[in-house]
Coordinates of C-alpha atoms and ligand atoms in Angstrom, one line a residue:
X1 CA 19.4 63.0 91.7
X2 CA 21.5 61.8 94.5
X3 CA 21.8 58.2 95.4
X4 CA 19.1 56.8 97.7
X5 CA 21.7 55.8 100.3
X6 CA 23.3 59.3 100.2
X7 CA 20.0 61.0 101.2
X8 CA 20.3 59.6 104.8
X9 CA 22.7 61.1 107.3
X10 CA 23.6 58.4 109.9
X11 CA 25.7 60.9 111.9
X12 CA 29.4 60.6 112.7
X13 CA 30.6 57.0 113.1
X14 CA 33.7 55.2 114.0
X15 CA 34.9 52.8 111.2
X16 CA 37.6 50.8 112.9
X17 CA 40.7 50.8 115.1
X18 CA 43.3 52.7 113.1
X19 CA 46.6 52.7 114.9
X20 CA 48.4 52.8 118.2
X21 CA 51.4 54.9 119.0
X22 CA 53.7 53.0 121.4
X23 CA 56.5 54.9 123.1
X24 CA 59.5 52.6 123.5
X25 CA 62.7 53.0 125.3
X26 CA 64.5 50.7 122.9
X27 CA 63.4 51.4 119.3
X28 CA 65.8 48.9 117.8
X29 CA 64.5 46.0 120.0
X30 CA 60.9 47.0 119.2
X31 CA 61.7 47.0 115.5
X32 CA 63.3 43.6 115.9
X33 CA 60.0 42.4 117.4
X34 CA 57.4 44.1 115.2
X35 CA 59.2 44.4 111.9
X36 CA 61.8 41.6 111.8
X37 CA 59.9 39.0 113.8
X38 CA 56.2 39.7 113.3
X39 CA 56.9 40.7 109.7
X40 CA 55.4 44.2 109.7
X41 CA 56.5 46.6 106.9
X42 CA 58.5 49.7 107.9
X43 CA 56.7 52.3 105.8
X44 CA 58.3 55.6 106.9
X45 CA 60.7 57.1 109.4
X46 CA 60.4 60.6 110.8
X47 CA 62.6 61.8 113.6
X48 CA 62.2 59.5 116.5
X49 CA 59.2 57.8 115.0
X50 CA 58.9 54.7 112.8
X51 CA 55.6 53.9 111.0
X52 CA 54.7 50.3 110.3
X53 CA 51.8 48.3 108.9
X54 CA 50.8 44.7 108.5
X55 CA 50.7 42.8 105.2
X56 CA 46.9 43.2 104.8
X57 CA 46.7 46.8 105.6
X58 CA 46.6 49.3 102.7
X59 CA 46.7 52.4 104.9
X60 CA 49.9 54.1 105.8
X61 CA 50.4 52.6 109.2
X62 CA 48.7 50.8 112.1
X63 CA 51.7 51.1 114.5
X64 CA 53.9 54.0 115.3
X65 CA 57.0 53.3 117.4
X66 CA 58.3 56.4 119.1
X67 CA 61.7 56.3 120.8
X68 CA 61.3 58.1 124.1
X69 CA 62.4 58.0 127.8
X70 CA 59.3 56.2 129.1
X71 CA 57.4 53.3 127.6
X72 CA 53.9 54.5 127.4
X73 CA 51.0 54.6 124.9
X74 CA 51.0 58.0 123.2
X75 CA 47.7 57.5 121.4
X76 CA 45.0 55.2 120.4
X77 CA 43.7 56.2 117.0
X78 CA 40.3 55.3 115.4
X79 CA 39.3 55.9 111.9
X80 CA 35.9 57.5 111.2
X81 CA 33.7 56.6 108.4
X82 CA 33.5 59.9 106.4
X83 CA 35.7 62.9 106.1
X84 CA 33.2 65.2 107.8
X85 CA 32.9 62.9 110.8
X86 CA 36.1 64.3 112.3
X87 CA 34.5 67.7 112.6
X88 CA 31.1 66.3 113.6
X89 CA 32.7 64.4 116.5
X90 CA 34.7 67.6 117.4
X91 CA 31.5 69.6 117.6
X92 CA 29.9 67.0 119.9
X93 CA 33.0 66.9 122.2
X94 CA 32.9 70.6 122.5
X95 CA 29.2 70.5 123.3
X96 CA 30.1 68.0 126.1
X97 CA 32.9 70.5 127.2
X98 CA 35.6 68.0 126.6
X99 CA 39.0 69.5 125.8
X100 CA 40.0 68.8 122.2
X101 CA 43.3 69.3 120.5
X102 CA 43.2 69.7 116.7
X103 CA 46.0 67.9 114.9
X104 CA 46.9 69.3 111.5
X105 CA 47.2 67.1 108.4
X106 CA 50.7 65.6 108.3
X107 CA 51.4 66.1 112.0
X108 CA 51.2 62.3 112.0
X109 CA 52.9 60.9 108.8
X110 CA 50.5 59.9 106.1
X111 CA 47.4 61.1 108.0
X112 CA 45.0 63.9 107.5
X113 CA 43.5 66.2 110.1
X114 CA 42.6 64.6 113.4
X115 CA 41.3 65.4 116.8
X116 CA 42.8 64.3 120.1
X117 CA 41.1 64.1 123.5
X118 CA 41.2 62.1 126.8
X119 CA 38.5 59.4 127.2
X120 CA 36.0 60.6 129.8
X121 CA 36.4 58.3 132.8
X122 CA 39.5 56.8 131.4
X123 CA 42.0 59.6 130.5
X124 CA 43.3 57.5 127.6
X125 CA 44.5 59.7 124.7
X126 CA 42.2 59.0 121.8
X127 CA 42.5 60.3 118.3
X128 CA 40.0 60.4 115.5
X129 CA 40.9 60.8 111.8
X130 CA 39.6 59.9 108.4
X131 CA 42.2 60.6 105.7
X132 CA 45.1 58.3 105.5
X133 CA 47.6 57.8 102.6
X134 CA 47.7 54.3 101.0
X135 CA 51.2 54.0 99.7
X136 CA 52.4 51.2 97.6
X137 CA 55.0 49.0 99.2
X138 CA 58.5 49.0 97.6
X139 CA 58.4 46.6 94.6
X140 CA 60.5 44.0 96.4
X141 CA 57.9 43.7 99.2
X142 CA 54.8 44.1 97.1
X143 CA 52.4 41.1 96.9
X144 CA 50.8 39.6 93.8
X145 CA 47.6 39.6 95.9
X146 CA 46.2 43.0 95.2
X147 CA 44.4 43.1 98.5
X148 CA 47.7 42.7 100.4
X149 CA 50.0 45.7 100.7
X150 CA 53.0 43.5 101.0
X151 CA 54.1 39.9 100.9
X152 CA 53.3 37.8 103.9
X153 CA 56.5 37.7 106.0
X154 CA 57.8 36.6 109.4
X155 CA 55.1 35.4 111.8
X156 CA 52.6 37.3 109.6
X157 CA 50.4 39.6 111.6
X158 CA 47.9 40.7 109.0
X159 CA 46.2 43.7 110.7
X160 CA 45.7 45.5 114.0
X161 CA 42.8 43.9 115.7
X162 CA 41.8 45.7 119.0
X163 CA 42.8 47.7 122.0
X164 CA 42.3 46.5 125.6
X165 CA 42.4 49.4 128.0
X166 CA 41.9 49.7 131.8
X167 CA 40.5 52.3 134.0
X168 CA 39.5 52.4 137.7
X169 CA 36.4 50.6 139.0
X170 CA 35.2 54.0 140.1
X171 CA 35.1 55.4 136.6
X172 CA 34.8 52.3 134.3
X173 CA 31.0 52.6 134.0
X174 CA 31.3 56.2 132.9
X175 CA 34.0 55.4 130.3
X176 CA 32.2 52.4 129.0
X177 CA 28.9 54.2 128.7
X178 CA 30.6 57.2 127.0
X179 CA 32.3 55.0 124.4
X180 CA 28.9 53.5 123.6
X181 CA 26.8 56.7 123.7
X182 CA 29.2 59.1 121.9
X183 CA 31.5 56.9 119.7
X184 CA 28.7 54.4 118.9
X185 CA 30.4 51.2 120.0
X186 CA 28.0 48.3 120.7
X187 CA 28.4 46.2 123.9
X188 CA 28.9 42.6 122.8
X189 CA 30.0 40.7 125.9
X190 CA 30.5 41.9 129.4
X191 CA 30.9 41.0 133.1
X192 CA 30.3 42.8 136.3
X193 CA 32.6 42.7 139.4
X194 CA 31.1 39.9 141.4
X195 CA 31.2 41.8 144.7
X196 CA 29.9 45.0 143.0
X197 CA 27.2 43.9 140.6
X198 CA 26.6 47.4 139.3
X199 CA 30.2 47.9 138.3
X200 CA 31.6 46.7 135.0
X201 CA 34.5 44.4 135.3
X202 CA 35.1 44.1 131.6
X203 CA 33.2 45.1 128.5
X204 CA 34.0 44.0 124.9
X205 CA 32.6 46.5 122.4
X206 CA 32.7 46.9 118.6
X207 CA 31.8 49.1 115.7
X208 CA 32.6 46.3 113.3
X209 CA 31.2 42.7 113.1
X210 CA 34.1 41.7 115.4
X211 CA 33.1 40.9 119.0
X212 CA 35.4 43.7 120.1
X213 CA 37.5 46.5 118.6
X214 CA 37.9 47.9 122.1
X215 CA 37.7 46.3 125.5
X216 CA 37.6 48.2 128.7
X217 CA 38.5 46.4 131.9
X218 CA 38.5 47.5 135.6
X219 CA 42.1 47.9 136.8
X220 CA 42.6 45.9 140.0
X221 CA 44.7 48.6 141.5
X222 CA 42.3 51.3 140.7
X223 CA 44.5 53.0 138.1
X224 CA 43.1 55.0 135.2
X225 CA 44.6 55.4 131.8
X226 CA 46.2 52.0 131.6
X227 CA 46.9 50.0 128.5
X228 CA 46.5 46.2 129.0
X229 CA 47.4 45.2 125.4
X230 CA 47.1 45.9 121.7
X231 CA 46.2 42.9 119.6
X232 CA 47.3 42.0 116.1
X233 CA 45.4 39.6 114.0
X234 CA 46.8 36.4 112.4
X235 CA 45.0 34.3 109.8
X236 CA 44.7 31.0 111.7
X237 CA 45.0 29.3 115.1
X238 CA 48.0 27.5 113.6
X239 CA 49.8 30.9 113.0
X240 CA 49.5 31.7 116.7
X241 CA 50.9 28.3 117.7
X242 CA 53.8 28.7 115.2
X243 CA 54.4 32.2 116.6
X244 CA 54.6 30.7 120.1
X245 CA 57.3 28.2 118.9
X246 CA 59.4 30.9 117.3
X247 CA 59.0 33.6 119.9
X248 CA 60.0 31.2 122.7
X249 CA 63.1 30.3 120.8
X250 CA 63.9 34.1 120.4
X251 CA 63.6 34.5 124.2
X252 CA 60.6 36.9 123.8
X253 CA 58.9 36.9 127.2
X254 CA 55.5 35.3 127.3
X255 CA 52.6 36.6 129.5
X256 CA 50.0 33.9 129.0
X257 CA 49.0 31.6 126.2
X258 CA 48.6 30.1 123.8
X259 CA 45.0 29.5 124.7
X260 CA 41.5 30.1 123.5
X261 CA 39.1 32.7 124.9
X262 CA 35.5 31.8 125.4
X263 CA 34.6 35.5 125.1
X264 CA 35.0 36.2 121.4
X265 CA 36.2 32.6 120.8
X266 CA 39.6 33.6 119.4
X267 CA 43.0 32.0 120.1
X268 CA 45.4 34.2 122.0
X269 CA 49.1 34.5 122.9
X270 CA 50.2 37.4 125.0
X271 CA 53.9 38.4 124.8
X272 CA 55.9 41.5 125.7
X273 CA 57.6 43.7 123.1
X274 CA 61.2 43.3 124.2
X275 CA 61.9 47.0 123.4
X276 CA 59.1 48.6 125.3
X277 CA 57.6 46.0 127.6
X278 CA 54.1 46.7 126.2
X279 CA 51.9 43.6 126.2
X280 CA 51.0 42.5 122.7
X281 CA 48.3 39.9 121.9
X282 CA 48.6 37.7 118.8
X283 CA 45.0 36.8 118.0
X284 CA 43.3 34.6 115.5
X285 CA 39.8 33.3 114.8
X286 CA 36.8 34.4 116.7
X287 CA 33.2 34.7 115.7
X288 CA 31.5 37.6 113.9
X289 CA 28.3 39.3 114.7
X290 CA 25.9 40.3 112.0
X291 CA 22.7 40.2 114.1
X292 CA 21.3 43.8 114.2
X293 CA 19.6 43.1 117.5
X294 CA 22.4 41.3 119.2
X295 CA 21.9 41.2 122.9
X296 CA 25.1 41.6 124.9
X297 CA 26.2 38.3 126.6
X298 CA 26.8 38.5 130.3
X299 CA 29.5 36.3 132.0
X300 CA 28.9 35.7 135.7
X301 CA 31.3 34.5 138.4
X302 CA 30.7 30.8 137.6
X303 CA 31.1 31.2 133.8
X304 CA 33.7 34.0 133.6
X305 CA 36.8 31.7 133.9
X306 CA 35.5 29.8 130.8
X307 CA 35.1 33.2 129.1
X308 CA 38.7 34.3 129.7
X309 CA 40.2 30.9 129.0
X310 CA 38.2 28.2 127.3
X311 CA 41.3 26.0 127.0
X312 CA 45.0 26.4 127.2
X313 CA 47.2 28.5 129.4
X314 CA 45.0 30.2 131.8
X315 CA 44.4 33.9 132.6
X316 CA 43.5 34.7 136.2
X317 CA 39.9 35.9 136.0
X318 CA 40.1 37.8 139.3
X319 CA 43.7 38.9 139.7
X320 CA 44.6 39.8 143.3
X321 CA 47.0 42.5 142.4
X322 CA 48.5 44.5 139.5
X323 CA 51.3 42.0 139.1
X324 CA 48.9 39.7 137.3
X325 CA 47.9 42.3 134.8
X326 CA 50.8 44.7 134.7
X327 CA 50.4 47.6 132.3
X328 CA 52.2 50.4 130.8
X329 CA 50.9 53.8 131.7
X330 CA 49.1 55.7 129.0
X331 CA 49.8 59.3 128.2
X332 CA 47.7 61.8 130.2
X333 CA 48.8 64.6 128.0
X334 CA 47.1 66.6 125.4
X335 CA 50.0 67.5 123.2
Ligands
FE2_1 FE1 42.7 41.1 123.5

């Protein structure tokens, strides 16, 4: 007799953010930042790619740094809950006539078969996979804490936290709806563009109890396929503040922060990877959602500034131009 819980089929589901592949024009500077300063473990090198993970990640990698001519995001990868979910999502994408590329096991180091496609309404390159190796760290790096893959080192980012992507105001509603309808993300907090009350300005969505695993924001210049930032999680607010001290002394360029978001209630510090220029958020705290009938919280013009910056170094809630939220372009390619 099968287990009671196995007799139900919830359909394909996303489990979590898996990894981001960042193209960098200066791999050594990016390694100085992510490996030597943030303290990530270099797990594997293959050609022009370096695979890294944080100290509380057992999977093979959450970050791939790829040396290339243009700094851009090569992929945003999400892990699905069950092995069969990769194929089930593939079938649904085909039904929706979305072009899908199949990626063979091992085409990304440590990872099983995957599918790749461009987010409808966004054109961001998304990948879905399930199988991932869980290699032991070298003995010298290994932690006595069995739930940690390696010792806490450097500024101690402990896991990848979320992606924040941008698309045009013309397509953001489509992208946000698609992510919810097809990938199963739940809208947790959101805002509309004040002058266009039917258009999403920003939506924070999750498949986990986090307030967001993925945020989609309207790009003020109307560009699609933009990456605003990738966030890595730290244990405490104090870790973010210590990171600010250290990174300032290392001449790492700050964007904004430290501060605390009202939306999600986490502490933030946005800095730029000195190798690639990608914006990286160091992120700690935040509330969790366990309520099964959570109603998404709407932030309006008068409350939205508190949502972005509850206290601390402020983020412009309504940036007049791209200069306030400059982004790296994401890959438009299905290769
Ligand atoms: Fe963020």
